[in-house]
Amino acid sequence: MNAQKPFIDIRHAKKSFGTLEVLKDINLQVDRGQIVAIIGPSGSGKSTLLRAINDLDPLSGGEIWLEDKQINMDLPHRQYERHINEVRQEIGMVFQHFNLFPHLKVRENVTLAPKMLKGLSDAEANALAEEQLTKVGMIERIDYYPSQLSGGQKQRVAIARALAMKPKVMLFDEATSALDPELVEEVNLVMKQLAEEHMTMIIVTHEMGFAESVCDRVLFMDQGVVVEEGPPEVIFRNPKSERTQNFLRKHLAGNQA
Amino acid sequence: MDYALMQRVFPFFLEAAWITIVLSVLTAILGLTCAMLGTAARLSRFRMLRFIGATYVSVFRGTPALIQLFILYFGGPQIGIQLDAFEAGVIGLGVNVGAYMTETMRGAIISVDKGQGEAARTLGMSKWQAMRNVILPQAMRLMIRPLGVNLNTLIKSTALVAAISVVELTYTAQRYIGSTYKPFEMFLIAGLLYMIIIYVVGLAVTWADRKARLN
Ligand SMILES: Nc1ncnc2c1ncn2[C@@H]1O[C@H](COP(=O)(O)OP(=O)(O)OP(=O)(O)O)[C@@H](O)[C@H]1O
Ligand SMILES: [Mg+2]
């Protein structure tokens, strides 16, 4: 095989909110099927980086590529909108607070975008919804409204909704942080299942155990820079940087307290 | 109290109440139309449109509706706008209430959780698709009640057009006072009829609100 470009390629990503520099020259390459965890203290820029990938928070500088397509291109407004809407269909995103559409039943939450954007018929979209909801174990709740679900169930539906667009990449921004502890596992299981299917994933998380068991690589971010990255056994067991050591020590202490 | 007189004039007040209702309905339709345009302008990505929307709202909320009516009806002919009193009433009040409704609609739209629009955009929807399918359906539920408040205010402010001699409820009351010298009775009838109109509209708003919340 010839030397391949990375599946996702983030080059010199910079982002400022006003005078606050949130991302300072971030570089990240992810191969197809790879699972990368991003850890780091609050405010370090993890969400901002993730949201930059599908341009919810556009970068101030740098480039983001998905395969051979640049995501954050410089285009006139109309063309850019068309471009970014196409790109976003290929990138699934899961939020900390689920963001299910409360006015729609579980079924319609999943079918809305595929019907609208991919021109699926009702029957096709229904079959798709049933398939995805079965996968996340939520098929029994297909005719419920989001308000009738637990947090863990909502998040599983949110994952099904993203998967229904058949994305090439899934981004998770603290998908389990808003959940009661006993509901975390059911969401983690779904994510593990995706990992087994070799879905390319970038996972922002505070759960070190989960990151260690699922991810191929871990990035430790602090104050807008990637301080250290490597395989989980190195980052969690033998971190080189003092900042990583401190963070993990504090985190562990916090979890045991 | 002169009940016999009240009974005698009551049918004429009913006719006037009908005018008040027609005036309210037309004004509400114009107001909602202005409000949709105003809201679109205020939420536009074009700075110029946002500016126009904000100016519309602050001008019409920042001056008395009565002055706006007077400028339109009495001042209009000076700049080539010839309207009869009823037309001036509908247009003047409609554009005025549209400014209040603009703020109601905009408020409802921006109070829909930001994550909703983000989730929709993340799936690949355009701004308009996200607005139409995700944000507006949720905003509609939030705006029914406050639009009901605007409607309530609007019905009461139709009384202002008596000042440009539209023969609605308030004007009718004043006219009968001129011939009967019984202001208490005449205003009482007018007030009662306003109350009934407002009560019925209030019920309709509550019903619509409950229905929207149920699904
Ligand atoms: N829209 C915004 N406007 C201004 N500042 C912002 C905005 N979004 C994020 N920030 C700031 O950018 C910094 C990084 O935020 P970010 O949400 O990326 O951190 P994070 O690593 O995800 O933290 P957490 O673990 O708490 O989620 C923070 O200081 C935050 O206050
Ligand atoms: Mg975050």
Coordinates of C-alpha atoms and ligand atoms in Angstrom, one line a residue:
Chain A
M1 CA 0.0 0.0 0.0
N2 CA 1.1 3.5 -0.7
A3 CA 1.6 6.0 2.1
Q4 CA -1.9 7.0 2.9
K5 CA -3.2 10.4 4.1
P6 CA -4.7 10.2 7.5
F7 CA -8.5 9.8 7.6
I8 CA -8.8 12.9 9.8
D9 CA -6.1 15.5 9.6
I10 CA -6.0 18.5 11.9
R11 CA -3.2 20.9 11.1
H12 CA -2.1 23.8 13.1
A13 CA -5.6 24.4 14.5
K14 CA -6.0 27.7 16.3
K15 CA -9.0 29.2 17.9
S16 CA -9.6 32.3 19.9
F17 CA -12.7 33.7 21.5
G18 CA -12.0 37.4 21.6
T19 CA -8.6 37.7 23.2
L20 CA -8.8 34.2 24.8
E21 CA -6.7 31.7 22.9
V22 CA -8.4 28.4 23.4
L23 CA -6.6 26.3 20.8
K24 CA -3.0 26.9 20.2
D25 CA -1.6 25.1 17.2
I26 CA -3.2 21.7 17.6
N27 CA -2.1 18.9 15.3
L28 CA -4.0 15.6 15.3
Q29 CA -4.1 12.8 12.8
V30 CA -6.6 9.9 13.1
D31 CA -6.5 6.9 10.8
R32 CA -9.6 5.1 9.6
G33 CA -11.0 2.9 12.3
Q34 CA -8.9 4.5 15.0
I35 CA -10.4 5.5 18.3
V36 CA -8.9 8.5 20.0
A37 CA -9.7 9.8 23.5
I38 CA -9.1 13.4 24.4
I39 CA -8.7 14.0 28.1
G40 CA -7.7 17.1 30.1
P41 CA -8.9 19.6 32.7
S42 CA -12.0 21.7 32.3
G43 CA -11.5 24.6 30.0
S44 CA -8.5 23.1 28.2
G45 CA -10.3 23.3 24.8
K46 CA -11.5 19.7 24.3
S47 CA -15.0 20.6 23.3
T48 CA -13.8 23.5 21.2
L49 CA -11.5 21.1 19.2
L50 CA -14.3 18.6 18.7
R51 CA -16.8 21.3 17.7
A52 CA -14.2 22.7 15.2
I53 CA -14.2 19.3 13.4
N54 CA -17.7 19.8 12.2
D55 CA -17.4 23.5 12.2
L56 CA -19.8 24.3 15.0
D57 CA -17.0 26.5 16.3
P58 CA -15.0 27.5 13.2
L59 CA -11.3 27.7 13.6
S60 CA -9.4 31.0 13.5
G61 CA -6.5 29.3 11.8
G62 CA -5.3 26.0 10.5
E63 CA -6.9 23.2 8.4
I64 CA -9.1 20.3 9.1
W65 CA -9.3 17.5 6.5
L66 CA -11.6 14.5 6.3
E67 CA -10.1 12.1 3.8
D68 CA -9.4 14.2 0.7
K69 CA -11.9 16.9 1.6
Q70 CA -10.9 20.1 3.5
I71 CA -13.7 20.8 6.0
N72 CA -13.0 24.4 6.9
M73 CA -12.7 25.9 3.4
D74 CA -12.7 29.5 2.5
L75 CA -15.7 29.8 0.3
P76 CA -18.5 32.3 -0.4
H77 CA -21.3 32.0 2.1
R78 CA -23.8 30.0 0.0
Q79 CA -21.2 27.6 -1.4
Y80 CA -19.7 27.2 2.1
E81 CA -23.1 26.3 3.5
R82 CA -23.7 23.7 0.9
H83 CA -20.2 22.3 1.4
I84 CA -20.4 22.2 5.2
N85 CA -23.9 20.6 5.2
E86 CA -22.5 17.8 3.1
V87 CA -19.5 17.4 5.3
R88 CA -21.6 17.3 8.4
Q89 CA -23.6 14.4 7.1
E90 CA -20.5 12.3 7.3
I91 CA -19.6 13.3 10.8
G92 CA -21.9 12.1 13.7
M93 CA -21.8 14.1 16.9
V94 CA -23.1 13.1 20.3
F95 CA -23.5 15.8 23.0
Q96 CA -23.3 15.8 26.7
H97 CA -26.9 16.9 27.0
F98 CA -28.2 14.6 24.3
N99 CA -30.1 17.4 22.4
L100 CA -32.8 15.1 21.3
F101 CA -35.7 16.9 19.6
P102 CA -38.3 17.0 22.3
H103 CA -41.3 17.6 20.0
L104 CA -40.6 14.4 18.0
K105 CA -40.9 10.8 19.0
V106 CA -37.9 8.6 19.1
R107 CA -38.7 7.3 15.7
E108 CA -38.9 10.7 14.1
N109 CA -35.8 11.9 15.9
V110 CA -33.9 9.2 14.0
T111 CA -35.8 9.5 10.6
L112 CA -35.9 13.3 10.3
A113 CA -32.5 13.9 8.9
P114 CA -32.2 10.9 6.6
K115 CA -35.6 11.6 5.1
M116 CA -34.9 15.3 4.6
L117 CA -31.3 15.0 3.5
K118 CA -31.0 11.7 1.8
G119 CA -34.5 11.5 0.3
L120 CA -35.4 8.3 2.0
S121 CA -39.0 7.2 1.7
D122 CA -41.1 6.7 4.9
A123 CA -40.7 3.0 4.6
E124 CA -36.9 3.2 4.1
A125 CA -36.5 5.6 6.9
N126 CA -38.6 3.5 9.3
A127 CA -36.5 0.4 8.5
L128 CA -33.4 2.4 9.1
A129 CA -34.7 3.8 12.4
E130 CA -35.7 0.3 13.5
E131 CA -32.3 -1.1 12.6
Q132 CA -30.4 1.7 14.4
L133 CA -32.6 1.6 17.5
T134 CA -32.3 -2.1 17.7
K135 CA -28.6 -1.7 17.7
V136 CA -28.6 0.6 20.7
G137 CA -31.3 -1.4 22.4
M138 CA -34.0 1.2 22.2
I139 CA -36.4 -0.4 19.7
E140 CA -39.0 -0.9 22.4
R141 CA -39.2 2.8 23.0
I142 CA -39.5 3.8 19.4
D143 CA -42.9 5.4 19.9
Y144 CA -42.0 7.3 23.1
Y145 CA -41.1 11.0 23.4
P146 CA -37.7 11.9 24.7
S147 CA -39.2 13.3 27.9
Q148 CA -40.4 9.7 28.7
L149 CA -36.8 8.3 28.6
S150 CA -34.0 8.1 31.2
G151 CA -30.8 9.9 30.5
G152 CA -29.0 6.8 29.4
Q153 CA -31.9 5.9 27.0
K154 CA -31.8 9.4 25.6
Q155 CA -28.2 9.2 24.9
R156 CA -28.6 5.9 23.2
V157 CA -31.3 7.3 21.0
A158 CA -29.0 10.3 20.2
I159 CA -26.3 7.8 19.1
A160 CA -28.9 6.0 16.9
R161 CA -29.9 9.3 15.4
A162 CA -26.3 10.1 14.5
L163 CA -25.7 6.6 13.1
A164 CA -28.7 6.8 10.9
M165 CA -26.8 9.3 8.7
K166 CA -24.2 6.6 8.2
P167 CA -21.3 8.8 9.2
K168 CA -17.7 8.0 8.6
V169 CA -16.7 9.4 12.0
M170 CA -18.3 9.8 15.3
L171 CA -17.5 12.5 17.8
F172 CA -18.5 12.2 21.4
D173 CA -18.3 15.1 23.8
E174 CA -18.6 13.8 27.3
A175 CA -21.4 11.5 26.3
T176 CA -21.8 10.1 29.8
S177 CA -21.0 13.1 32.0
A178 CA -24.6 14.1 32.5
L179 CA -25.7 10.7 33.4
D180 CA -26.4 9.1 36.8
P181 CA -23.5 6.7 37.5
E182 CA -25.8 3.6 37.1
L183 CA -26.7 4.7 33.6
V184 CA -23.2 5.2 32.3
E185 CA -22.5 1.6 31.5
E186 CA -25.4 1.2 29.0
V187 CA -24.0 4.0 26.9
N188 CA -20.5 2.8 27.2
L189 CA -21.6 -0.6 26.0
V190 CA -23.0 1.0 22.8
M191 CA -19.8 2.9 22.3
K192 CA -17.7 -0.3 22.8
Q193 CA -19.9 -2.0 20.2
L194 CA -19.1 0.8 17.7
A195 CA -15.5 0.3 18.5
E196 CA -15.7 -3.4 17.6
E197 CA -17.2 -2.4 14.3
H198 CA -14.2 -0.2 13.7
M199 CA -16.0 3.1 13.6
T200 CA -13.6 5.9 13.6
M201 CA -14.2 7.8 16.8
I202 CA -12.9 10.8 18.7
I203 CA -14.1 10.7 22.3
V204 CA -13.8 13.5 24.8
T205 CA -14.2 11.9 28.2
H206 CA -13.5 12.1 31.9
E207 CA -13.7 8.4 32.3
M208 CA -10.2 7.2 32.3
G209 CA -11.1 3.5 32.7
F210 CA -13.3 3.6 29.6
A211 CA -10.7 5.5 27.6
E212 CA -8.1 3.0 28.5
S213 CA -10.2 0.0 27.6
V214 CA -11.6 1.3 24.3
C215 CA -9.2 3.7 22.8
D216 CA -6.1 3.2 20.6
R217 CA -4.7 6.6 21.5
V218 CA -5.1 9.1 24.2
L219 CA -4.4 12.9 23.9
F220 CA -3.9 14.9 27.0
M221 CA -4.8 18.6 26.4
D222 CA -4.1 21.5 28.7
Q223 CA -4.6 25.2 28.1
G224 CA -5.1 24.8 24.4
V225 CA -2.2 22.6 23.6
V226 CA -1.7 18.8 23.3
V227 CA 0.7 18.2 26.1
E228 CA 1.2 14.5 25.5
E229 CA -0.2 11.8 23.4
G230 CA 0.3 8.1 23.0
P231 CA -1.2 4.6 23.6
P232 CA -3.4 4.4 26.7
E233 CA -1.1 2.2 28.6
V234 CA 1.6 4.8 28.3
I235 CA -0.5 7.9 29.0
F236 CA -2.3 6.3 32.0
R237 CA 0.5 4.2 33.4
N238 CA 3.7 6.0 32.5
P239 CA 3.0 9.6 31.4
K240 CA 6.2 11.6 30.7
S241 CA 4.9 15.0 31.2
E242 CA 4.5 16.3 34.8
R243 CA 1.3 18.1 33.8
T244 CA -0.3 14.8 32.7
Q245 CA 0.9 13.1 35.9
N246 CA -0.6 15.9 38.0
F247 CA -3.9 15.8 36.1
L248 CA -4.2 12.1 36.5
R249 CA -3.3 12.1 40.1
K250 CA -5.9 14.8 40.9
H251 CA -8.5 13.1 38.8
L252 CA -8.0 9.8 40.6
A253 CA -8.1 11.5 44.0
G254 CA -11.3 13.2 42.9
N255 CA -12.9 10.0 41.8
Q256 CA -12.1 8.3 45.1
A257 CA -13.2 11.1 47.3
Chain B
M1 CA -79.2 53.1 36.4
D2 CA -81.4 53.5 33.3
Y3 CA -81.9 49.9 32.3
A4 CA -84.6 50.7 29.7
L5 CA -82.2 53.0 27.9
M6 CA -79.5 50.4 28.1
Q7 CA -81.8 47.8 26.5
R8 CA -82.8 50.3 23.8
V9 CA -79.2 51.1 22.7
F10 CA -77.8 47.6 23.2
P11 CA -78.4 46.4 19.6
F12 CA -76.4 49.4 18.3
F13 CA -73.6 48.5 20.7
L14 CA -73.6 45.0 19.4
E15 CA -73.1 46.2 15.8
A16 CA -70.2 48.4 17.1
A17 CA -68.7 45.3 18.9
W18 CA -68.8 43.5 15.6
I19 CA -66.7 46.4 14.1
T20 CA -64.3 46.1 17.0
I21 CA -64.0 42.3 16.3
V22 CA -63.4 42.8 12.6
L23 CA -60.9 45.5 13.4
S24 CA -59.1 43.3 15.9
V25 CA -59.0 40.3 13.5
L26 CA -57.6 42.4 10.6
T27 CA -55.1 44.1 12.9
A28 CA -54.0 40.8 14.3
I29 CA -53.4 39.4 10.8
L30 CA -51.4 42.4 9.8
G31 CA -49.6 42.4 13.1
L32 CA -48.6 38.8 12.8
T33 CA -47.4 39.4 9.2
C34 CA -45.3 42.3 10.3
A35 CA -44.0 40.3 13.2
M36 CA -42.8 37.4 10.9
L37 CA -41.0 39.9 8.7
G38 CA -39.6 41.7 11.7
T39 CA -38.4 38.5 13.3
A40 CA -36.8 37.3 10.1
A41 CA -35.1 40.7 9.9
R42 CA -33.9 40.7 13.5
L43 CA -32.5 37.2 13.2
S44 CA -31.0 37.7 9.7
R45 CA -27.3 37.3 9.1
F46 CA -27.3 40.6 7.3
R47 CA -26.4 43.5 9.5
M48 CA -28.6 45.9 7.5
L49 CA -31.7 43.8 8.0
R50 CA -31.0 43.4 11.7
F51 CA -30.7 47.1 11.9
I52 CA -34.0 47.7 10.1
G53 CA -35.7 45.2 12.3
A54 CA -34.4 46.7 15.5
T55 CA -35.3 50.2 14.4
Y56 CA -38.9 49.1 13.5
V57 CA -39.3 47.6 17.0
S58 CA -37.8 50.5 18.9
V59 CA -39.7 53.2 17.0
F60 CA -43.1 51.6 17.3
R61 CA -42.7 50.5 20.9
G62 CA -41.1 53.7 21.8
T63 CA -43.9 56.1 20.8
P64 CA -47.6 56.1 21.8
A65 CA -49.8 54.2 19.5
L66 CA -52.2 57.2 19.5
I67 CA -49.5 59.4 18.1
Q68 CA -48.7 56.8 15.4
L69 CA -52.4 56.7 14.4
F70 CA -52.6 60.5 14.3
I71 CA -49.5 60.8 12.2
L72 CA -50.9 58.2 9.7
Y73 CA -54.5 59.5 9.6
F74 CA -54.1 63.3 10.0
G75 CA -50.5 63.6 8.8
G76 CA -50.7 61.1 6.0
P77 CA -52.5 63.3 3.5
Q78 CA -49.7 65.9 3.7
I79 CA -47.3 63.3 2.3
G80 CA -49.8 61.8 -0.1
I81 CA -51.2 58.9 2.0
Q82 CA -55.0 59.1 1.8
L83 CA -56.7 56.5 4.0
D84 CA -60.2 56.4 5.4
A85 CA -60.4 56.1 9.2
F86 CA -60.9 52.3 9.3
E87 CA -58.0 51.6 7.0
A88 CA -55.8 54.0 9.0
G89 CA -56.9 52.2 12.2
V90 CA -56.1 48.7 10.9
I91 CA -52.7 49.7 9.4
G92 CA -51.7 51.9 12.3
L93 CA -52.6 49.4 15.0
G94 CA -51.4 46.4 13.0
V95 CA -47.9 47.8 12.4
N96 CA -47.8 48.9 16.1
V97 CA -48.7 45.5 17.5
G98 CA -46.4 43.9 15.0
A99 CA -43.5 45.5 16.8
Y100 CA -44.5 43.9 20.1
M101 CA -45.2 40.6 18.4
T102 CA -41.8 40.7 16.8
E103 CA -40.2 40.7 20.2
T104 CA -42.5 37.9 21.4
M105 CA -41.6 35.7 18.4
R106 CA -37.9 36.5 18.5
G107 CA -37.9 35.8 22.3
A108 CA -39.5 32.4 21.8
I109 CA -37.1 31.5 19.0
I110 CA -33.9 32.5 20.9
S111 CA -35.1 30.8 24.1
V112 CA -35.1 27.4 22.3
D113 CA -32.0 25.6 23.6
K114 CA -29.0 26.3 21.5
G115 CA -28.2 22.6 21.5
Q116 CA -31.3 22.0 19.4
G117 CA -30.1 24.0 16.4
E118 CA -26.6 22.5 16.9
A119 CA -27.9 19.0 16.8
A120 CA -29.8 19.7 13.7
R121 CA -26.9 21.4 11.9
T122 CA -24.6 18.5 13.0
L123 CA -26.8 16.1 11.1
G124 CA -26.3 18.2 8.0
M125 CA -29.5 20.3 8.0
S126 CA -29.2 23.8 6.5
K127 CA -30.0 26.8 8.7
W128 CA -33.5 27.0 7.3
Q129 CA -34.2 23.3 7.6
A130 CA -33.1 23.4 11.2
M131 CA -35.3 26.4 11.8
R132 CA -38.3 25.0 10.1
N133 CA -38.2 21.4 11.5
V134 CA -36.5 21.7 14.9
I135 CA -36.5 25.3 16.2
L136 CA -39.8 26.7 15.1
P137 CA -42.0 23.8 16.2
Q138 CA -40.6 24.3 19.7
A139 CA -40.7 28.1 19.6
M140 CA -44.4 28.0 18.5
R141 CA -45.3 26.3 21.8
L142 CA -43.4 29.0 23.7
M143 CA -45.0 31.9 21.8
I144 CA -48.7 31.0 22.0
R145 CA -49.2 32.4 25.5
P146 CA -47.2 35.7 25.1
L147 CA -48.8 36.2 21.7
G148 CA -52.1 35.9 23.6
V149 CA -51.0 38.7 25.8
N150 CA -50.2 40.8 22.7
L151 CA -53.6 40.0 21.4
N152 CA -55.3 41.1 24.6
T153 CA -53.5 44.4 24.5
L154 CA -54.4 44.8 20.8
I155 CA -58.1 44.3 21.4
K156 CA -58.1 46.9 24.1
S157 CA -56.0 49.3 22.0
T158 CA -58.6 49.2 19.3
A159 CA -60.4 51.7 21.5
L160 CA -57.8 54.3 20.3
V161 CA -59.3 54.4 16.9
A162 CA -62.3 56.1 18.3
A163 CA -60.0 59.2 18.3
I164 CA -59.9 59.1 14.5
S165 CA -63.7 58.5 14.5
V166 CA -63.9 54.8 13.5
V167 CA -67.4 53.7 14.6
E168 CA -66.4 50.9 16.9
L169 CA -67.3 50.3 20.6
T170 CA -65.7 53.2 22.3
Y171 CA -66.7 55.7 19.6
T172 CA -70.3 54.4 19.8
A173 CA -70.4 54.8 23.6
Q174 CA -69.2 58.4 23.2
R175 CA -71.8 59.1 20.5
Y176 CA -74.6 57.9 22.7
I177 CA -73.3 59.9 25.6
G178 CA -73.6 63.0 23.5
S179 CA -77.4 62.4 23.0
T180 CA -78.3 60.7 26.3
Y181 CA -75.9 62.3 28.9
K182 CA -75.6 58.9 30.5
P183 CA -71.8 58.2 30.5
F184 CA -72.0 55.6 33.2
E185 CA -74.5 53.3 31.4
M186 CA -72.9 53.8 28.0
F187 CA -69.3 53.0 29.1
L188 CA -70.6 50.1 31.2
I189 CA -72.1 48.5 28.1
A190 CA -68.9 49.1 26.1
G191 CA -66.7 47.7 28.9
L192 CA -68.9 44.6 29.2
L193 CA -68.7 43.9 25.5
Y194 CA -64.9 44.3 25.5
M195 CA -64.7 42.0 28.5
I196 CA -66.7 39.3 26.7
I197 CA -64.5 39.6 23.5
I198 CA -61.3 39.4 25.6
Y199 CA -62.6 36.5 27.7
V200 CA -63.5 34.4 24.6
V201 CA -60.1 35.2 23.0
G202 CA -58.4 34.3 26.3
L203 CA -60.2 30.9 26.3
A204 CA -59.1 30.3 22.7
V205 CA -55.5 31.1 23.6
T206 CA -55.5 28.8 26.6
W207 CA -57.0 26.0 24.6
A208 CA -54.4 26.4 21.8
D209 CA -51.6 26.5 24.4
R210 CA -52.8 23.4 26.1
K211 CA -53.2 21.6 22.8
A212 CA -49.7 22.6 21.7
R213 CA -48.3 21.4 25.0
L214 CA -50.0 18.0 24.8
N215 CA -48.1 16.8 21.8
Ligands
LIG1 N1 -18.5 30.4 22.7 C1 -17.5 30.8 23.5 N2 -17.3 32.1 23.8 C2 -16.3 32.4 24.6 N3 -15.5 31.5 25.2 C3 -15.7 30.2 25.0 C4 -16.7 29.8 24.2 N4 -16.7 28.4 24.2 C5 -15.7 28.1 25.0 N5 -15.1 29.2 25.5 C6 -13.9 29.1 26.4 O1 -12.9 28.4 25.8 C7 -12.2 27.6 26.8 C8 -12.2 26.2 26.4 O2 -13.5 25.7 26.4 P1 -14.0 24.2 26.1 O3 -15.4 24.1 26.3 O4 -13.4 23.8 24.8 O5 -13.2 23.4 27.3 P2 -13.3 21.9 27.7 O6 -12.0 21.4 27.7 O7 -14.3 21.2 26.8 O8 -13.8 21.9 29.2 P3 -14.9 21.0 29.9 O9 -14.1 19.8 30.4 O10 -15.3 21.9 31.1 O11 -16.0 20.7 29.0 C9 -12.9 27.9 28.1 O12 -12.1 28.8 28.8 C10 -14.2 28.5 27.7 O13 -14.6 29.4 28.7
MG2 MG -16.3 20.4 27.1

